[in-house]
């Protein structure tokens, strides 16, 4: 059943790719295949739309964008750039490394890689929009909310994600969503950004079936 669902999802995405002029529906990867969900141009257009929605969602004069490393921070910078061009407002942008706040921190090994957290302003009484690439279980977002509490008491916290893939384990939802993707067994959604991956886009990756 899981393999059937995975093939059905891949078939739907392949049909969407054919209609929208995306690259080849499936590309071989080490250990499986990947299917484009958002091309570079579609990713840019989606981020522009999300920035507009964030701009319309509340005051931007006290807005702070906080991206979750290692890709949410780059997406936040793109949102800020779009807001600057559309609203002529230079929105402060920060980044969070949530490693120390993960609820499975004790299970990730004796030498976890901990990145830099950079929050440029006091968050007290600010409107904060947390930015991430993919929303899945909600546990990363909970860790981010716990860490944000160390930097003040925001007036309001919202969540913006490029991809919502479902599968929530906590009662967390996004206020701004680029696109929603149904994910089958043995699949995952990944977002690539030029700063980390050399390209911009979102992909549905499928593991190679045994046998």
Tab-separated table of C-alpha atoms in Angstrom:
chain	number	residue	atom	x	y	z
A	1	UNK	CA	0.000	0.000	0.000
A	2	UNK	CA	2.811	2.430	0.916
A	3	UNK	CA	4.590	1.813	-2.399
A	4	UNK	CA	1.286	2.321	-4.255
A	5	UNK	CA	0.722	5.672	-2.526
A	6	UNK	CA	4.274	6.746	-3.327
A	7	UNK	CA	3.811	5.872	-7.009
A	8	UNK	CA	0.478	7.712	-7.116
A	9	UNK	CA	2.015	10.865	-5.621
A	10	UNK	CA	4.916	10.682	-8.071
A	11	UNK	CA	2.436	10.283	-10.926
A	12	UNK	CA	0.469	13.353	-9.851
A	13	UNK	CA	3.644	15.426	-9.602
A	14	UNK	CA	4.789	14.158	-12.988
A	15	UNK	CA	1.524	15.323	-14.556
A	16	UNK	CA	1.883	18.710	-12.857
A	17	UNK	CA	5.454	18.978	-14.153
A	18	UNK	CA	4.374	18.251	-17.699
A	19	UNK	CA	1.694	20.942	-17.579
A	20	UNK	CA	3.928	23.604	-16.027
A	21	UNK	CA	7.065	23.012	-18.097
A	22	UNK	CA	9.201	21.851	-15.166
A	23	UNK	CA	12.363	19.834	-15.751
A	24	UNK	CA	12.132	16.074	-16.222
A	25	UNK	CA	9.535	14.585	-13.856
A	26	UNK	CA	12.038	12.299	-12.194
A	27	UNK	CA	15.772	12.583	-11.730
A	28	UNK	CA	18.011	9.825	-10.442
A	29	UNK	CA	19.780	10.425	-7.139
A	30	UNK	CA	22.055	8.336	-4.992
A	31	UNK	CA	19.728	5.725	-3.530
A	32	UNK	CA	16.553	6.796	-5.305
A	33	UNK	CA	14.861	9.468	-7.381
A	34	UNK	CA	13.669	13.038	-6.960
A	35	UNK	CA	10.688	14.788	-8.506
A	36	UNK	CA	10.549	18.598	-8.755
A	37	UNK	CA	7.849	20.206	-6.627
A	38	UNK	CA	8.861	23.822	-7.235
A	39	UNK	CA	11.249	24.941	-9.972
A	40	UNK	CA	13.583	27.877	-9.442
A	41	UNK	CA	11.139	30.315	-11.040
A	42	UNK	CA	8.190	28.867	-9.148
A	43	UNK	CA	10.152	29.092	-5.901
A	44	UNK	CA	10.906	32.764	-6.551
A	45	UNK	CA	7.260	33.474	-7.369
A	46	UNK	CA	6.080	31.584	-4.294
A	47	UNK	CA	8.471	33.464	-2.015
A	48	UNK	CA	7.306	36.762	-3.516
A	49	UNK	CA	3.697	35.796	-2.810
A	50	UNK	CA	4.549	34.766	0.749
A	51	UNK	CA	6.313	38.087	1.329
A	52	UNK	CA	3.215	39.934	0.110
A	53	UNK	CA	1.017	37.865	2.442
A	54	UNK	CA	3.308	38.570	5.384
A	55	UNK	CA	3.216	42.265	4.503
A	56	UNK	CA	-0.575	42.250	4.458
A	57	UNK	CA	-0.861	40.093	7.579
A	58	UNK	CA	-0.042	42.841	10.071
A	59	UNK	CA	2.183	45.792	10.840
A	60	UNK	CA	5.571	45.641	9.161
A	61	UNK	CA	7.127	48.572	10.997
A	62	UNK	CA	7.786	46.308	14.006
A	63	UNK	CA	8.217	43.109	11.994
A	64	UNK	CA	11.192	40.780	12.520
A	65	UNK	CA	11.841	37.763	10.297
A	66	UNK	CA	13.616	34.866	12.011
A	67	UNK	CA	14.734	31.960	9.844
A	68	UNK	CA	15.527	28.501	11.170
A	69	UNK	CA	18.959	27.367	10.061
A	70	UNK	CA	20.133	26.108	7.687
A	71	UNK	CA	17.682	26.999	4.958
A	72	UNK	CA	14.937	28.930	6.659
A	73	UNK	CA	17.382	31.768	7.326
A	74	UNK	CA	18.166	32.082	3.612
A	75	UNK	CA	14.451	32.058	2.775
A	76	UNK	CA	13.882	34.767	5.398
A	77	UNK	CA	16.524	36.930	3.717
A	78	UNK	CA	14.680	36.575	0.406
A	79	UNK	CA	11.400	37.553	2.029
A	80	UNK	CA	13.068	40.598	3.588
A	81	UNK	CA	14.498	41.622	0.216
A	82	UNK	CA	11.055	41.443	-1.368
A	83	UNK	CA	9.473	43.429	1.472
A	84	UNK	CA	12.152	46.090	1.051
A	85	UNK	CA	11.419	46.446	-2.658
A	86	UNK	CA	7.640	46.455	-2.228
A	87	UNK	CA	7.184	48.383	1.009
A	88	UNK	CA	10.484	50.286	1.265
A	89	UNK	CA	10.872	48.876	4.761
A	90	UNK	CA	14.139	47.314	5.877
A	91	UNK	CA	12.894	44.390	7.967
A	92	UNK	CA	15.385	43.024	10.552
A	93	UNK	CA	16.255	39.414	9.810
A	94	UNK	CA	17.723	36.904	12.229
A	95	UNK	CA	18.550	33.208	12.343
A	96	UNK	CA	17.995	30.435	14.848
A	97	UNK	CA	19.961	27.261	15.397
A	98	UNK	CA	17.564	25.097	17.401
A	99	UNK	CA	19.960	22.196	18.095
A	100	UNK	CA	20.187	22.774	21.865
A	101	UNK	CA	16.399	23.096	22.130
A	102	UNK	CA	15.464	19.882	20.295
A	103	UNK	CA	13.432	17.415	22.331
A	104	UNK	CA	15.689	14.623	21.032
A	105	UNK	CA	18.944	16.424	21.822
A	106	UNK	CA	20.119	13.605	24.116
A	107	UNK	CA	19.783	11.160	21.224
A	108	UNK	CA	21.738	12.958	18.492
A	109	UNK	CA	25.228	11.956	19.575
A	110	UNK	CA	28.025	13.182	21.851
A	111	UNK	CA	29.278	15.921	19.488
A	112	UNK	CA	26.307	17.686	17.893
A	113	UNK	CA	27.053	20.368	15.323
A	114	UNK	CA	25.759	23.638	16.743
A	115	UNK	CA	25.366	26.620	14.443
A	116	UNK	CA	25.070	30.313	15.157
A	117	UNK	CA	21.927	31.979	16.439
A	118	UNK	CA	21.772	35.647	15.488
A	119	UNK	CA	18.849	37.802	16.615
A	120	UNK	CA	19.694	41.437	15.754
A	121	UNK	CA	17.034	43.159	17.888
A	122	UNK	CA	15.142	42.734	21.133
A	123	UNK	CA	11.956	40.835	20.261
A	124	UNK	CA	9.858	42.293	23.070
A	125	UNK	CA	6.587	43.716	21.708
A	126	UNK	CA	7.629	42.933	18.125
A	127	UNK	CA	5.739	41.017	15.477
A	128	UNK	CA	7.915	37.983	14.746
A	129	UNK	CA	7.508	35.706	11.738
A	130	UNK	CA	9.430	32.445	11.995
A	131	UNK	CA	10.518	31.144	8.586
A	132	UNK	CA	11.316	27.514	7.748
A	133	UNK	CA	11.678	25.477	4.592
A	134	UNK	CA	9.503	22.429	5.358
A	135	UNK	CA	6.856	21.988	8.052
A	136	UNK	CA	6.542	18.351	9.131
A	137	UNK	CA	5.974	17.124	12.699
A	138	UNK	CA	6.059	20.573	14.294
A	139	UNK	CA	8.858	19.652	16.695
A	140	UNK	CA	11.400	21.966	15.027
A	141	UNK	CA	8.942	24.850	15.381
A	142	UNK	CA	8.343	24.076	19.047
A	143	UNK	CA	12.109	24.162	19.628
A	144	UNK	CA	12.291	27.489	17.799
A	145	UNK	CA	9.520	28.959	19.971
A	146	UNK	CA	11.351	27.835	23.110
A	147	UNK	CA	14.563	29.489	21.935
A	148	UNK	CA	12.824	32.712	20.922
A	149	UNK	CA	11.731	33.163	24.537
A	150	UNK	CA	15.381	33.876	25.378
A	151	UNK	CA	15.287	37.030	23.235
A	152	UNK	CA	12.258	38.836	24.627
A	153	UNK	CA	8.496	38.536	24.704
A	154	UNK	CA	7.122	39.156	21.199
A	155	UNK	CA	3.695	40.704	20.808
A	156	UNK	CA	2.842	38.081	18.216
A	157	UNK	CA	4.587	35.100	16.623
A	158	UNK	CA	3.600	33.727	13.223
A	159	UNK	CA	4.953	30.927	11.055
A	160	UNK	CA	5.812	31.036	7.350
A	161	UNK	CA	6.920	27.890	5.482
A	162	UNK	CA	7.699	27.194	1.854
A	163	UNK	CA	6.376	23.611	2.031
A	164	UNK	CA	3.803	21.991	4.323
A	165	UNK	CA	4.129	18.220	3.975
A	166	UNK	CA	1.663	17.235	6.707
A	167	UNK	CA	2.408	14.578	9.323
A	168	UNK	CA	2.014	16.830	12.348
A	169	UNK	CA	2.765	15.375	15.796
A	170	UNK	CA	2.098	18.632	17.658
A	171	UNK	CA	-0.763	21.163	17.380
A	172	UNK	CA	1.225	23.602	15.246
A	173	UNK	CA	0.115	25.186	11.983
A	174	UNK	CA	1.600	27.702	9.562
A	175	UNK	CA	0.060	31.126	8.984
A	176	UNK	CA	1.667	31.446	5.553
A	177	UNK	CA	2.235	28.404	3.310
A	178	UNK	CA	3.914	28.321	-0.079
A	179	UNK	CA	2.502	24.974	-1.170
A	180	UNK	CA	1.248	21.734	0.359
A	181	UNK	CA	2.655	18.363	-0.669
A	182	UNK	CA	1.299	14.921	0.160
A	183	UNK	CA	4.170	12.594	0.986
A	184	UNK	CA	4.020	8.815	0.714
A	185	UNK	CA	5.912	6.118	2.580
A	186	UNK	CA	9.619	6.212	1.782
A	187	UNK	CA	9.473	9.814	0.569
A	188	UNK	CA	10.579	13.177	1.909
A	189	UNK	CA	10.476	16.784	0.753
A	190	UNK	CA	13.688	18.790	0.546
A	191	UNK	CA	14.214	22.462	-0.229
A	192	UNK	CA	17.418	23.628	-1.864
A	193	UNK	CA	18.837	27.147	-1.687
A	194	UNK	CA	21.848	28.439	-3.636
A	195	UNK	CA	23.821	29.303	-0.490
A	196	UNK	CA	23.744	25.696	0.722
A	197	UNK	CA	22.953	23.571	-2.332
A	198	UNK	CA	23.857	25.573	-5.423
A	199	UNK	CA	20.257	25.746	-6.660
A	200	UNK	CA	16.820	27.020	-5.681
A	201	UNK	CA	13.886	24.636	-5.697
A	202	UNK	CA	11.887	22.016	-3.833
A	203	UNK	CA	11.929	18.296	-4.525
A	204	UNK	CA	10.115	15.133	-3.516
A	205	UNK	CA	12.740	12.471	-2.929
A	206	UNK	CA	11.866	8.760	-3.052
A	207	UNK	CA	13.985	5.932	-1.734
A	208	UNK	CA	14.809	3.148	-4.140
A	209	UNK	CA	12.491	0.185	-3.542
A	210	UNK	CA	14.211	-2.978	-2.384
A	211	UNK	CA	14.160	-5.922	-4.784
